[in-house]
mmCIF file of C-alpha atoms and ligand atoms in Angstrom:
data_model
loop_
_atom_site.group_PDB
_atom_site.id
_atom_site.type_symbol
_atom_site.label_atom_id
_atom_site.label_comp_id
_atom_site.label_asym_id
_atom_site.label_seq_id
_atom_site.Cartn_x
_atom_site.Cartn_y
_atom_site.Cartn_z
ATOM 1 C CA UNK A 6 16.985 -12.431 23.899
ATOM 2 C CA UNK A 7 18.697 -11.346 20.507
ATOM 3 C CA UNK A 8 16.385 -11.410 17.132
ATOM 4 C CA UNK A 9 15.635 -14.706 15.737
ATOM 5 C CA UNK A 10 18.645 -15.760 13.422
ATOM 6 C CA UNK A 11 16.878 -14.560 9.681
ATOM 7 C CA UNK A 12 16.123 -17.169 7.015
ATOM 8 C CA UNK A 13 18.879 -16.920 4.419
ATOM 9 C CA UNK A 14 16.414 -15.401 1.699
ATOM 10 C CA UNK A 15 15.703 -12.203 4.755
ATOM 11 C CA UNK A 16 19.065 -11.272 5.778
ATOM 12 C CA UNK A 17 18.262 -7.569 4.949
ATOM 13 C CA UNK A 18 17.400 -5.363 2.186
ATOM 14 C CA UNK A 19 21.018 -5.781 0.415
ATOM 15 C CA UNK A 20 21.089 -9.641 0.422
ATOM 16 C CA UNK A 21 17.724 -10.687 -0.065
ATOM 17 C CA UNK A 22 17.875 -8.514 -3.390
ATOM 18 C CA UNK A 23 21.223 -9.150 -4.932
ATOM 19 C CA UNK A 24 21.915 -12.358 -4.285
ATOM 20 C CA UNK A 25 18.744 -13.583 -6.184
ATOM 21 C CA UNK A 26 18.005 -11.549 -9.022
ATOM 22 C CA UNK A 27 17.754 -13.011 -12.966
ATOM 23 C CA UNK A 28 20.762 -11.339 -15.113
ATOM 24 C CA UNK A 29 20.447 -9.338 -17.590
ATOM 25 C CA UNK A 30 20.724 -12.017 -19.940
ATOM 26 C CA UNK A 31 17.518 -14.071 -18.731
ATOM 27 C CA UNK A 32 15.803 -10.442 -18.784
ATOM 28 C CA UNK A 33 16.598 -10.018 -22.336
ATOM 29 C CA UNK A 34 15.411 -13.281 -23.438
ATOM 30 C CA UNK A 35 12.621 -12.739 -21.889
ATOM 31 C CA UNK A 36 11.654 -9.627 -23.462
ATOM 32 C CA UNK A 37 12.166 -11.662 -26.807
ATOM 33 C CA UNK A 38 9.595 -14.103 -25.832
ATOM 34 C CA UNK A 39 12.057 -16.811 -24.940
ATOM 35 C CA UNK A 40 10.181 -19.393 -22.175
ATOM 36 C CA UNK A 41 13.395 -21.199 -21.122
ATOM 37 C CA UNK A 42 14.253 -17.468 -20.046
ATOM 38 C CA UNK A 43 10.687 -17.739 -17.920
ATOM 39 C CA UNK A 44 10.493 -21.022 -16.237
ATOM 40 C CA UNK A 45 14.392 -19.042 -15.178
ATOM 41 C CA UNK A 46 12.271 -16.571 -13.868
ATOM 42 C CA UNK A 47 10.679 -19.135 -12.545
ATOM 43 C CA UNK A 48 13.064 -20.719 -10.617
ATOM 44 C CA UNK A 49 14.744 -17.756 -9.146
ATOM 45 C CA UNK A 50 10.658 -15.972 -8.054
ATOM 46 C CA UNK A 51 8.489 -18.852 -8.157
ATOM 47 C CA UNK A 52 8.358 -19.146 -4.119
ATOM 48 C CA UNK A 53 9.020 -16.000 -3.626
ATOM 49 C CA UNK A 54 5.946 -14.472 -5.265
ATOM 50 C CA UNK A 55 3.815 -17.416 -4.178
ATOM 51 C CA UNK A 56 4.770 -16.795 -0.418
ATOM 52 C CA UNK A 57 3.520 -13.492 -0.833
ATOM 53 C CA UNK A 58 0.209 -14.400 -2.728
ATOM 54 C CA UNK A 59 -0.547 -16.870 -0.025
ATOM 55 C CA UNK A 60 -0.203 -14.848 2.565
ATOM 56 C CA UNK A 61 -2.328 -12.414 1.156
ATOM 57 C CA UNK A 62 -4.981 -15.289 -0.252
ATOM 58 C CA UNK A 63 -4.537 -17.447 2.188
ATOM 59 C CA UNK A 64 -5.874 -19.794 0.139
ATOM 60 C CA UNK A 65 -3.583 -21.780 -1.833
ATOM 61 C CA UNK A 66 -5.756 -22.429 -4.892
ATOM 62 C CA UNK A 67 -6.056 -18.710 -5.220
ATOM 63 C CA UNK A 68 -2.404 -17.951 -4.477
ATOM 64 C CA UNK A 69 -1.681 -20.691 -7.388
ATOM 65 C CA UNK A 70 -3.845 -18.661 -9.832
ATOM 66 C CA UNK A 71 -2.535 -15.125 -8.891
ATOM 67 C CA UNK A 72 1.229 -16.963 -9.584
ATOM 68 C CA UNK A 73 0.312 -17.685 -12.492
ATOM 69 C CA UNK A 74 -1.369 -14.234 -13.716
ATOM 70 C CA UNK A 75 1.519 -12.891 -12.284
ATOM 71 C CA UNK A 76 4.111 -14.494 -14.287
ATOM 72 C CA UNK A 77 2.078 -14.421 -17.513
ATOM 73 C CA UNK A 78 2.209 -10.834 -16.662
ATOM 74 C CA UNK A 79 5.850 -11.099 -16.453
ATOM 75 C CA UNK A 80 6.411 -12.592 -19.861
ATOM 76 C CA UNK A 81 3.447 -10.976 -21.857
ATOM 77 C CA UNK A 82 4.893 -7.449 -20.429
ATOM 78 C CA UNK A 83 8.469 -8.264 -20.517
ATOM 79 C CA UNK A 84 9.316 -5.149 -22.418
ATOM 80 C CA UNK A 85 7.711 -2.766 -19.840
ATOM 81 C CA UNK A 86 9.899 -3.336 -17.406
ATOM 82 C CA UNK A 87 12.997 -0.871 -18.069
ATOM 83 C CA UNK A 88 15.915 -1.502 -15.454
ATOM 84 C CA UNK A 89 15.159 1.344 -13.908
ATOM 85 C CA UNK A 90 14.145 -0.614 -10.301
ATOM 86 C CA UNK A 91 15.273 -4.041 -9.696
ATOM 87 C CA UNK A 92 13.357 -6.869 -11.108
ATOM 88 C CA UNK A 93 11.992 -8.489 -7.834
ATOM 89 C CA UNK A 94 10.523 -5.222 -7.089
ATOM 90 C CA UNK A 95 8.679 -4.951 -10.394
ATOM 91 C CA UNK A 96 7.557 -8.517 -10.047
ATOM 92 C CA UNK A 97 6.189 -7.985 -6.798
ATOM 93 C CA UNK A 98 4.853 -4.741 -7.539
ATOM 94 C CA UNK A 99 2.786 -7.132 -10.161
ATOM 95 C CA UNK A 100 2.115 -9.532 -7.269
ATOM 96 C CA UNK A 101 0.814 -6.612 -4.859
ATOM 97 C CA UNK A 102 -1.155 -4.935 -6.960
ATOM 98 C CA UNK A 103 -2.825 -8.614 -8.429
ATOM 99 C CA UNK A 104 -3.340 -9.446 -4.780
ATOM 100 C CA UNK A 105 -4.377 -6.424 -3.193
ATOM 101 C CA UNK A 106 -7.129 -6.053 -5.629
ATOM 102 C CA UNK A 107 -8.141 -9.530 -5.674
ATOM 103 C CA UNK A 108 -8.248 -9.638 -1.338
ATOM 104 C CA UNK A 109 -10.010 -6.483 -1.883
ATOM 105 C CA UNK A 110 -13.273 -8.053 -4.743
ATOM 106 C CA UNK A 111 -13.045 -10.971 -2.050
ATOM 107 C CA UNK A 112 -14.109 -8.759 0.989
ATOM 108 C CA UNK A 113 -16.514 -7.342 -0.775
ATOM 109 C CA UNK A 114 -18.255 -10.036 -1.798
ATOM 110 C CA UNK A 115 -17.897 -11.778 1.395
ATOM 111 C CA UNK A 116 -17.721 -9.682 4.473
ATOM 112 C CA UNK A 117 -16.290 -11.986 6.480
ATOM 113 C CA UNK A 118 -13.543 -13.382 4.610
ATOM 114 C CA UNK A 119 -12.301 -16.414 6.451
ATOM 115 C CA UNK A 120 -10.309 -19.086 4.659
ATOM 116 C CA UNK A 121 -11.577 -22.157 5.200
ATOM 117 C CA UNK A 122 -9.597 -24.311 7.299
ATOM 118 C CA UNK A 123 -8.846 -27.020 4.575
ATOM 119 C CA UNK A 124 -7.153 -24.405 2.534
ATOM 120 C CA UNK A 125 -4.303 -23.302 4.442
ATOM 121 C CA UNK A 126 -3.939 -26.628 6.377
ATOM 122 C CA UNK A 127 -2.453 -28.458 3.559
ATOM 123 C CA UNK A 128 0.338 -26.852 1.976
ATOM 124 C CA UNK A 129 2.527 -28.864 -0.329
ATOM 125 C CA UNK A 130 5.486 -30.628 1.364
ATOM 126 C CA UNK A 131 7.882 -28.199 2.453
ATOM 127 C CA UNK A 132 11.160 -29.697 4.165
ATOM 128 C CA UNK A 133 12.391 -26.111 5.874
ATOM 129 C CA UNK A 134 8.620 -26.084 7.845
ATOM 130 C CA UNK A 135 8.125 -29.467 8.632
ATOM 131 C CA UNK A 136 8.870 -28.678 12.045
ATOM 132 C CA UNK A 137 6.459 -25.490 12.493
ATOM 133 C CA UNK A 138 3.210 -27.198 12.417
ATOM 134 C CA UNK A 139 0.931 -26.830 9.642
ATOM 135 C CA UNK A 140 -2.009 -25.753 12.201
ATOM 136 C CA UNK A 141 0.447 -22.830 13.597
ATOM 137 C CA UNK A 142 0.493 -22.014 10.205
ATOM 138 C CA UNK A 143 -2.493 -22.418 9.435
ATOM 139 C CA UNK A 144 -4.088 -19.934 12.421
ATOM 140 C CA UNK A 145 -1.583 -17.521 11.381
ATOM 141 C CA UNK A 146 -2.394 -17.161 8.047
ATOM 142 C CA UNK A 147 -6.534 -17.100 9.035
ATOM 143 C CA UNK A 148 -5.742 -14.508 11.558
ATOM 144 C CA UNK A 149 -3.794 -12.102 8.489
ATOM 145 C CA UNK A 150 -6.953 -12.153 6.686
ATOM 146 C CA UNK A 151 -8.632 -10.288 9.829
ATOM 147 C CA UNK A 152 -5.813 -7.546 9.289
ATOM 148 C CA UNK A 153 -7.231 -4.586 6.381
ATOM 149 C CA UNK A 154 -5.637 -5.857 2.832
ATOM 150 C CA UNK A 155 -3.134 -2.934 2.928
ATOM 151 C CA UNK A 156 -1.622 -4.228 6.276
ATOM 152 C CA UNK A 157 -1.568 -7.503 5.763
ATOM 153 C CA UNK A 158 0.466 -6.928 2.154
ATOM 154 C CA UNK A 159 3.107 -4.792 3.831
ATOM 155 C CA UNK A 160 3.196 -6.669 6.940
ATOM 156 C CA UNK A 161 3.537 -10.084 4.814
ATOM 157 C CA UNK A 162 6.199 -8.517 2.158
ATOM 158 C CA UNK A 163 8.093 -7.354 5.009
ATOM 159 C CA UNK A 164 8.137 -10.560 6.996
ATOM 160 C CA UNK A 165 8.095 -13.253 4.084
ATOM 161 C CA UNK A 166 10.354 -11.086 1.801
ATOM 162 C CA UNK A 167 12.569 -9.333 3.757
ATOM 163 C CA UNK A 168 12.239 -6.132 2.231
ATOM 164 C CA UNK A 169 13.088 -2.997 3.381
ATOM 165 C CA UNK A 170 11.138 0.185 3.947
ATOM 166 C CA UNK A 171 12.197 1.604 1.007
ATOM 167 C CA UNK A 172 12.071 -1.471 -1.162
ATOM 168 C CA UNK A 173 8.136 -1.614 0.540
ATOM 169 C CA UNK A 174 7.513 1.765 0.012
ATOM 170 C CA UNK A 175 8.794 1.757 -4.228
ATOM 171 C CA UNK A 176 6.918 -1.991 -4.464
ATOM 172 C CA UNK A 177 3.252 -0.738 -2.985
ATOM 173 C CA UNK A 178 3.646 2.581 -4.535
ATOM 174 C CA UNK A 179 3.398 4.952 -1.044
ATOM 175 C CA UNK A 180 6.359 7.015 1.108
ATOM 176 C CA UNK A 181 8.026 5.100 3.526
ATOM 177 C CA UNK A 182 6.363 6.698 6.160
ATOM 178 C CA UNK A 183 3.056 5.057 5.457
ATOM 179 C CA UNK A 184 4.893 2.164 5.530
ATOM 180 C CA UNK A 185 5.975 3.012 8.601
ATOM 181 C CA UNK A 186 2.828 3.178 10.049
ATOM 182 C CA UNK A 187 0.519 0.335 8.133
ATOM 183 C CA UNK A 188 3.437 -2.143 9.846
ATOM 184 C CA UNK A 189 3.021 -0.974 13.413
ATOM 185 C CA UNK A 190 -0.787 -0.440 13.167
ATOM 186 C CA UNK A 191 -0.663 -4.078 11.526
ATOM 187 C CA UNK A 192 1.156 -5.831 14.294
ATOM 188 C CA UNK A 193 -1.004 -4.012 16.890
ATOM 189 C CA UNK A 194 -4.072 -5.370 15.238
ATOM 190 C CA UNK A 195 -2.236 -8.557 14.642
ATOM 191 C CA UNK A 196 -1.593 -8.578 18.348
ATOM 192 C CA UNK A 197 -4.634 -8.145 19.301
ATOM 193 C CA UNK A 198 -5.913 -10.938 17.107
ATOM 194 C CA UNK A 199 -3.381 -13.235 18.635
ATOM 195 C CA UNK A 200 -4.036 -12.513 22.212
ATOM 196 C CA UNK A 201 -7.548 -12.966 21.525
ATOM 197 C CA UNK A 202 -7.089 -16.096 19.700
ATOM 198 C CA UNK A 203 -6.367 -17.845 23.030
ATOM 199 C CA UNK A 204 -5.175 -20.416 20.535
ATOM 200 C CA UNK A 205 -2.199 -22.295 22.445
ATOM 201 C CA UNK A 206 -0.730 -22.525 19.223
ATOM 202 C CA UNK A 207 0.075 -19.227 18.828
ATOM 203 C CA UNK A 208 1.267 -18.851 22.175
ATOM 204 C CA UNK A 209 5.157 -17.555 22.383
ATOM 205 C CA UNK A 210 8.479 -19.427 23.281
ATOM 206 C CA UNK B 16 22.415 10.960 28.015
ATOM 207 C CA UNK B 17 18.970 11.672 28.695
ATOM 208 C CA UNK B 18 17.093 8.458 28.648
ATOM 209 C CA UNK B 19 13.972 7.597 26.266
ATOM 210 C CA UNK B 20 10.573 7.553 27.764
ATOM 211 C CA UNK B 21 8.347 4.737 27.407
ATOM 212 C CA UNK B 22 6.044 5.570 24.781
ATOM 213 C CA UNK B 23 8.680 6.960 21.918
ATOM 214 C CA UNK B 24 10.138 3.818 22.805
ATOM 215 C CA UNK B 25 7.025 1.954 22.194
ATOM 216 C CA UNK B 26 6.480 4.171 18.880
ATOM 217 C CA UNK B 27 9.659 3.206 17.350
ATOM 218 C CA UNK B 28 10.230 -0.311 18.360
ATOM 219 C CA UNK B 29 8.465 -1.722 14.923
ATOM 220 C CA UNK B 30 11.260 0.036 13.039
ATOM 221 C CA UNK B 31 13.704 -0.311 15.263
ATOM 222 C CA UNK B 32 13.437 -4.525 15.270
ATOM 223 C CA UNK B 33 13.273 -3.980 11.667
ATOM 224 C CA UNK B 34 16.580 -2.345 11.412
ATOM 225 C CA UNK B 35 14.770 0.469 9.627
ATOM 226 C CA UNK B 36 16.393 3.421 12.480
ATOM 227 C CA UNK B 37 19.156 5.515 12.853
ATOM 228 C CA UNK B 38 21.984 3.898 14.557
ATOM 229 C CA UNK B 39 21.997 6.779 17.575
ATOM 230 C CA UNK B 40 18.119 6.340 17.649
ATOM 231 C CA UNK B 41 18.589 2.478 17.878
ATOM 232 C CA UNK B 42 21.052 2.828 20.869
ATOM 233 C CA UNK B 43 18.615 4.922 22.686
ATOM 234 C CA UNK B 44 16.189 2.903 21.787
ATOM 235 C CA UNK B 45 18.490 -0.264 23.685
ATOM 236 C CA UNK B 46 19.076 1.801 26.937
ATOM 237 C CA UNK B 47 15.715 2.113 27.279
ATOM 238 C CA UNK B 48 15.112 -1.714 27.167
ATOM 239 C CA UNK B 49 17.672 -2.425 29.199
ATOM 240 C CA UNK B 50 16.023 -0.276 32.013
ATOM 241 C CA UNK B 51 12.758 -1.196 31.466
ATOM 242 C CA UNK B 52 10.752 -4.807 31.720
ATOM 243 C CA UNK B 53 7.348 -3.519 30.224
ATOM 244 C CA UNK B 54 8.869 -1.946 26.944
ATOM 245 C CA UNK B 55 11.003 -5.084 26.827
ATOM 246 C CA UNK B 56 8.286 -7.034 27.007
ATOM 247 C CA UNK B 57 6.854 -5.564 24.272
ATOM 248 C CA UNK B 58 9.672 -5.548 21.940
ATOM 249 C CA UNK B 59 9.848 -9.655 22.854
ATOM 250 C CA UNK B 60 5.958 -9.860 21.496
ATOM 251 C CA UNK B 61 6.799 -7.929 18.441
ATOM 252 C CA UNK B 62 9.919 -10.517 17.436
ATOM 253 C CA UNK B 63 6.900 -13.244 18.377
ATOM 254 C CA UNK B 64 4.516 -11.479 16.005
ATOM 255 C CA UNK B 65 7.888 -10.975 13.432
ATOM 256 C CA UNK B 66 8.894 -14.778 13.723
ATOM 257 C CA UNK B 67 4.939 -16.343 13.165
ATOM 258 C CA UNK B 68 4.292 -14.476 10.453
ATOM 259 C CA UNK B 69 7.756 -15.287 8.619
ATOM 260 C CA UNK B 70 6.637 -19.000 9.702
ATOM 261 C CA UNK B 71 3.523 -18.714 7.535
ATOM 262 C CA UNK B 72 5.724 -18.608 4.130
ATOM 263 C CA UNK B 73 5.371 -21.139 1.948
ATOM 264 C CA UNK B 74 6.935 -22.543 -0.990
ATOM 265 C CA UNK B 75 5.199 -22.994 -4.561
ATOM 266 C CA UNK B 76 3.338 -26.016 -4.787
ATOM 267 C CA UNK B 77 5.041 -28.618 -7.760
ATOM 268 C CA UNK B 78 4.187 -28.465 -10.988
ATOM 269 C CA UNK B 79 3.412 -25.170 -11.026
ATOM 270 C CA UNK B 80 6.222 -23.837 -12.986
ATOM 271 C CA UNK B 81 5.607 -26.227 -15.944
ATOM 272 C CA UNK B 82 1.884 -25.348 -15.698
ATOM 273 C CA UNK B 83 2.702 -21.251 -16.139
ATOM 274 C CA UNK B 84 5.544 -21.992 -18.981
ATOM 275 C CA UNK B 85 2.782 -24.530 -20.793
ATOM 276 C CA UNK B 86 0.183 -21.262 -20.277
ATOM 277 C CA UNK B 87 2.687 -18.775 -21.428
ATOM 278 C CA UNK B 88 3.541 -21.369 -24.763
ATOM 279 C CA UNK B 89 -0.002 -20.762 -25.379
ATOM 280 C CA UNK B 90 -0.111 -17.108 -24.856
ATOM 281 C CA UNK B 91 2.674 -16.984 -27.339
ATOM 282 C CA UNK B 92 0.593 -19.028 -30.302
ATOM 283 C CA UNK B 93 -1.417 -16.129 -29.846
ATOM 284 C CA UNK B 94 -0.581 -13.113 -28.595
ATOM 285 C CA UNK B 95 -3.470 -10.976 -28.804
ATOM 286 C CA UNK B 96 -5.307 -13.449 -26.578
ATOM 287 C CA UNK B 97 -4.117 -13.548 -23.017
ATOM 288 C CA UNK B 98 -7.048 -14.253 -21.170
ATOM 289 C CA UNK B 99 -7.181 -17.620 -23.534
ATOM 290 C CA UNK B 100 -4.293 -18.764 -22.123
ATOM 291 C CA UNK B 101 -5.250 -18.378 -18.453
ATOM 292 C CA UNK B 102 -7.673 -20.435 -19.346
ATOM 293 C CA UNK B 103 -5.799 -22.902 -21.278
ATOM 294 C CA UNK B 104 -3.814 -24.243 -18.097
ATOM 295 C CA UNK B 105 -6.500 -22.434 -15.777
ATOM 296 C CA UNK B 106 -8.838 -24.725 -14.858
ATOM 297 C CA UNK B 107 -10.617 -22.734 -11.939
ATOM 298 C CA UNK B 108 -10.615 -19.880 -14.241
ATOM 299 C CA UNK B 109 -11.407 -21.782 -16.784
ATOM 300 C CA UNK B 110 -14.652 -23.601 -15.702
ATOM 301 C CA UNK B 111 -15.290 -19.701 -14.697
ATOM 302 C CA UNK B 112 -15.036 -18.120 -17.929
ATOM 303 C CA UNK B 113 -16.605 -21.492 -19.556
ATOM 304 C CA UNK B 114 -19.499 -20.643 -17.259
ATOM 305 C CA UNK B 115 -19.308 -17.073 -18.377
ATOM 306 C CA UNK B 116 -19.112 -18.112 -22.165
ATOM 307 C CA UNK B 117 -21.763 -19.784 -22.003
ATOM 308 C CA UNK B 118 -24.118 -17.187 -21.232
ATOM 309 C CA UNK B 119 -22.410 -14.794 -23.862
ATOM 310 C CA UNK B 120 -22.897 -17.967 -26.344
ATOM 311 C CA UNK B 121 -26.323 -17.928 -25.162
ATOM 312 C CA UNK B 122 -27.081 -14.384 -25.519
ATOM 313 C CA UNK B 123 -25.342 -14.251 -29.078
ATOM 314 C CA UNK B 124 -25.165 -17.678 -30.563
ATOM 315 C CA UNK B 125 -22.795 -18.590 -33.042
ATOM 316 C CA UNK B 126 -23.427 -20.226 -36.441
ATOM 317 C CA UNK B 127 -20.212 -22.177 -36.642
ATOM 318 C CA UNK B 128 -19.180 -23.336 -33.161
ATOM 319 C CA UNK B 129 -14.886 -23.326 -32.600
ATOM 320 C CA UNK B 130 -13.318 -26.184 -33.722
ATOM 321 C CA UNK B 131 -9.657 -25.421 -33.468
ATOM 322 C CA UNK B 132 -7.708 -23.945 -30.306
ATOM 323 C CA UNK B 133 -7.432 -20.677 -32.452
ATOM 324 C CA UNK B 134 -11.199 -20.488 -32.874
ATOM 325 C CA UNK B 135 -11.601 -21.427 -29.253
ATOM 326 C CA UNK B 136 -9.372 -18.520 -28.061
ATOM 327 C CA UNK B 137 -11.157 -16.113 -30.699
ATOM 328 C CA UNK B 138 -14.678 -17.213 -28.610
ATOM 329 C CA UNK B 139 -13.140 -16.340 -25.009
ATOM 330 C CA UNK B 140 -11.546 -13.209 -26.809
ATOM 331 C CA UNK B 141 -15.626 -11.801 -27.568
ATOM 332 C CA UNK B 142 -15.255 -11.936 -23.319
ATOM 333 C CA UNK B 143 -12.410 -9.801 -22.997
ATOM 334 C CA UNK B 144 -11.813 -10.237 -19.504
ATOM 335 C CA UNK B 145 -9.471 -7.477 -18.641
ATOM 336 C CA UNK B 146 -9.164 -7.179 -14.527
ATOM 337 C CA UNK B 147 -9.625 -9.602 -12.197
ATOM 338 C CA UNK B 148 -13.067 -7.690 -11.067
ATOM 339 C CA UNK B 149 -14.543 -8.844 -14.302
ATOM 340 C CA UNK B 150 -13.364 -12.255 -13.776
ATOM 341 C CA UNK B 151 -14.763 -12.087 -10.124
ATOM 342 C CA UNK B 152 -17.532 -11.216 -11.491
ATOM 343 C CA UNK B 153 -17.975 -14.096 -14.256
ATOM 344 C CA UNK B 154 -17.161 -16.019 -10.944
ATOM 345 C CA UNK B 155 -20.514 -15.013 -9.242
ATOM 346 C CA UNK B 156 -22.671 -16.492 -12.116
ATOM 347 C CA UNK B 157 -22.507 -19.045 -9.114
ATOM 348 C CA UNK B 158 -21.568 -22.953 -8.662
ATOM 349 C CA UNK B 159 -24.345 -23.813 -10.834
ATOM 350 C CA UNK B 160 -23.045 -22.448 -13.796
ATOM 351 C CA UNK B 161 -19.758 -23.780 -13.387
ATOM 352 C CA UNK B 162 -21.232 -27.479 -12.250
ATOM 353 C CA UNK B 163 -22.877 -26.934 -16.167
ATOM 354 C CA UNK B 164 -20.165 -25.727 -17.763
ATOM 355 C CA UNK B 165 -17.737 -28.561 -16.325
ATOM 356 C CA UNK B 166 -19.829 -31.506 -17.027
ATOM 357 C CA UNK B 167 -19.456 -33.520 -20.219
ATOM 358 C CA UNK B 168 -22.567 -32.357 -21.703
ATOM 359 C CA UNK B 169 -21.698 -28.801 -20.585
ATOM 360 C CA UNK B 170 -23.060 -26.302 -23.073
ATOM 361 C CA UNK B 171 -19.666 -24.716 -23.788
ATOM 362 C CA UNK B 172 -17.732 -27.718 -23.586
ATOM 363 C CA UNK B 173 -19.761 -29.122 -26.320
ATOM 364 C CA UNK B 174 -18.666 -25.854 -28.267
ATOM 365 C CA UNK B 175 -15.948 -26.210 -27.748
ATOM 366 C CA UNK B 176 -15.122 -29.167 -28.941
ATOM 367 C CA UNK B 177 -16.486 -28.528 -31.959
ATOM 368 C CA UNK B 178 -19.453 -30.512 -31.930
ATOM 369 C CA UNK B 179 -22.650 -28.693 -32.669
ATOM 370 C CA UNK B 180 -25.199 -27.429 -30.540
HETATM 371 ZN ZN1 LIG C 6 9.580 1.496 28.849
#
């Protein structure tokens, strides 16, 4: 069996960056306070960056929230971000870091930290997924949150975004070889949690 | 060639399905699979894991665009106060830091309660909620804090509108 076909937004590193970044021009109106230039910003990260925060919330009132924080982020720090990386990986750097500590104040106030059910199981109507199941989804997304926050950011940026090692390793801030190993140790946990799941939903082909 | 043994194999497969290794490692990496079931079993389970997890993407609900651009208009009335504006188009956050105002309101009452927006976002300003831990925090006042703080007659509410206490 060859790799499943990629969605268009994952078709490696060099596509899934380039082909949807905000020019230079939205960037500079940005940075001079324009809004037009951030419901742009909007429109070319909006389901990016909530992918991310949801599969890191799992919880989509949560993931609506940290979309928002992250993109008022976005426009109150416009200035801050220099060119220097692309802007996706800023903005997700923003997204990881909002995430990663939010996932983290979560599990410490609730050890267990198990969306409910009702959360996850009604996402808002989504054409390309009709056909997955919502419940697939759903168990998914429930089993993530059993994977330590670290893991389940890379593992979910790398899956939902595309991005590459490197991208991963300049967006969370760590060498590509912890990268590296926070994805396999990730998907052997996740594994685990599948097989144990015994949920015939998550059972392959 | 000398073929790969099962357990580099097994160690590199993550990378390798991720197109993340050397080309020459890669190929080595597909003799081996082609020779051997259990390693190509295992490479099928990590395209399952790969495939479900890509699955569980999701796009932004609607509406929420125009509710971060109204937020960020808000922001922009006044700068200095960004937590305001969180709350402004917030509401979750919002009945939280209501909740959370209410106890600094009640700890250090004002004379003249907030009548305009400006006022309003000078009152959540005195709460300075920098990281999300603080907010989390303001959060764990509990549900009946926020029930108070949402209802009509909610303390802070009633501050807010400008009425007086
Ligand atoms: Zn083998």
């Amino acid at each position: 069996m060859s790799p499943q076909p990629p969605r268009a937004r994952r078709t490696g590193a060099e596509e899934s960056t380039t082909s949807s970044e905000a020019s230079e021009d939205v960037l500079d109106r940005l940075r001079a306070g324009d809004i037009a230039a951030l419901d742009e910003i909007y429109r070319v990260y909006g389901d990016r960056i909530f992918g991310v925060c949801f599969g890191i919330l799992a919880n989509r009132a949560d993931a609506e929230d940290a979309t928002q924080e992250v993109f008022l982020r976005a426009f109150q720090q416009a200035v801050k971000f220099s060119g220097k990386s692309r802007y996706s990986t800023w903005l997700l750097r923003l997204a990881a870091n909002h995430t990663l500590n939010f996932a983290k104040a979560v599990k410490r106030r609730k050890r267990v930290s198990r969306a409910l059910p009702e959360d996850v199981a009604s996402p808002a109507p989504d054409p390309d997924h009709a056909v997955i199941g919502r419940e697939r989804r759903a168990a998914v997304v429930r089993l993530l949150q059993e994977l330590p926050p670290e893991q389940r950011l890379t593992l979910v940026l790398r899956e939902i975004e595309g991005l590459s090692y490197f991208e991963l390793s300049e967006v969370l801030g760590v060498p590509v070889g912890t990268v590296t190993s926070r994805l396999i140790r990730g998907r052997e946990k996740l594994r685990a949690l599948v097989t144990d799941s015994e949920s015939d939903l998550l059972a392959p082909g | 060639m000398s073929t790969m043994d099962c357990l580099t194999t097994q160690k590199l497969l993550s990378a390798m399905l991720d197109g993340e290794l050397p080309s020459d490692l890669t190929r080595s990496v597909e003799r081996h699979l082609n020779q051997c079931s259990r390693c190509t079993e295992e490479a099928e389970e990590l395209r399952f894991l790969s495939a479900i997890v890509r699955e569980a993407g999701t796009r932004a609900p609607v509406g929420l665009g125009a509710r971060i651009s109204c937020s960020a208009r808000d922001t922009q009335q006044s700068p200095a106060s960004w937590t305001a504006a969180l709350a402004a188009a917030w509401p979750r956050a919002a009945a939280v830091l209501v909740g959370a105002a209410s106890v600094a309101l009640i700890s250090f009452p004002l004379r003249s309660a907030p009548s305009s927006p400006v006022e309003t976002r000078t009152t959540f300003n005195l709460l300075a909620f920098e990281s999300q831990a603080e907010l989390d925090l303001a959060g764990s006042f509990g549900e009946d804090f926020q029930a108070l703080a949402r209802r009509p007659e909610g303390l802070l509410l009633h501050i807010l509108s400008g009425g007086e206490r």
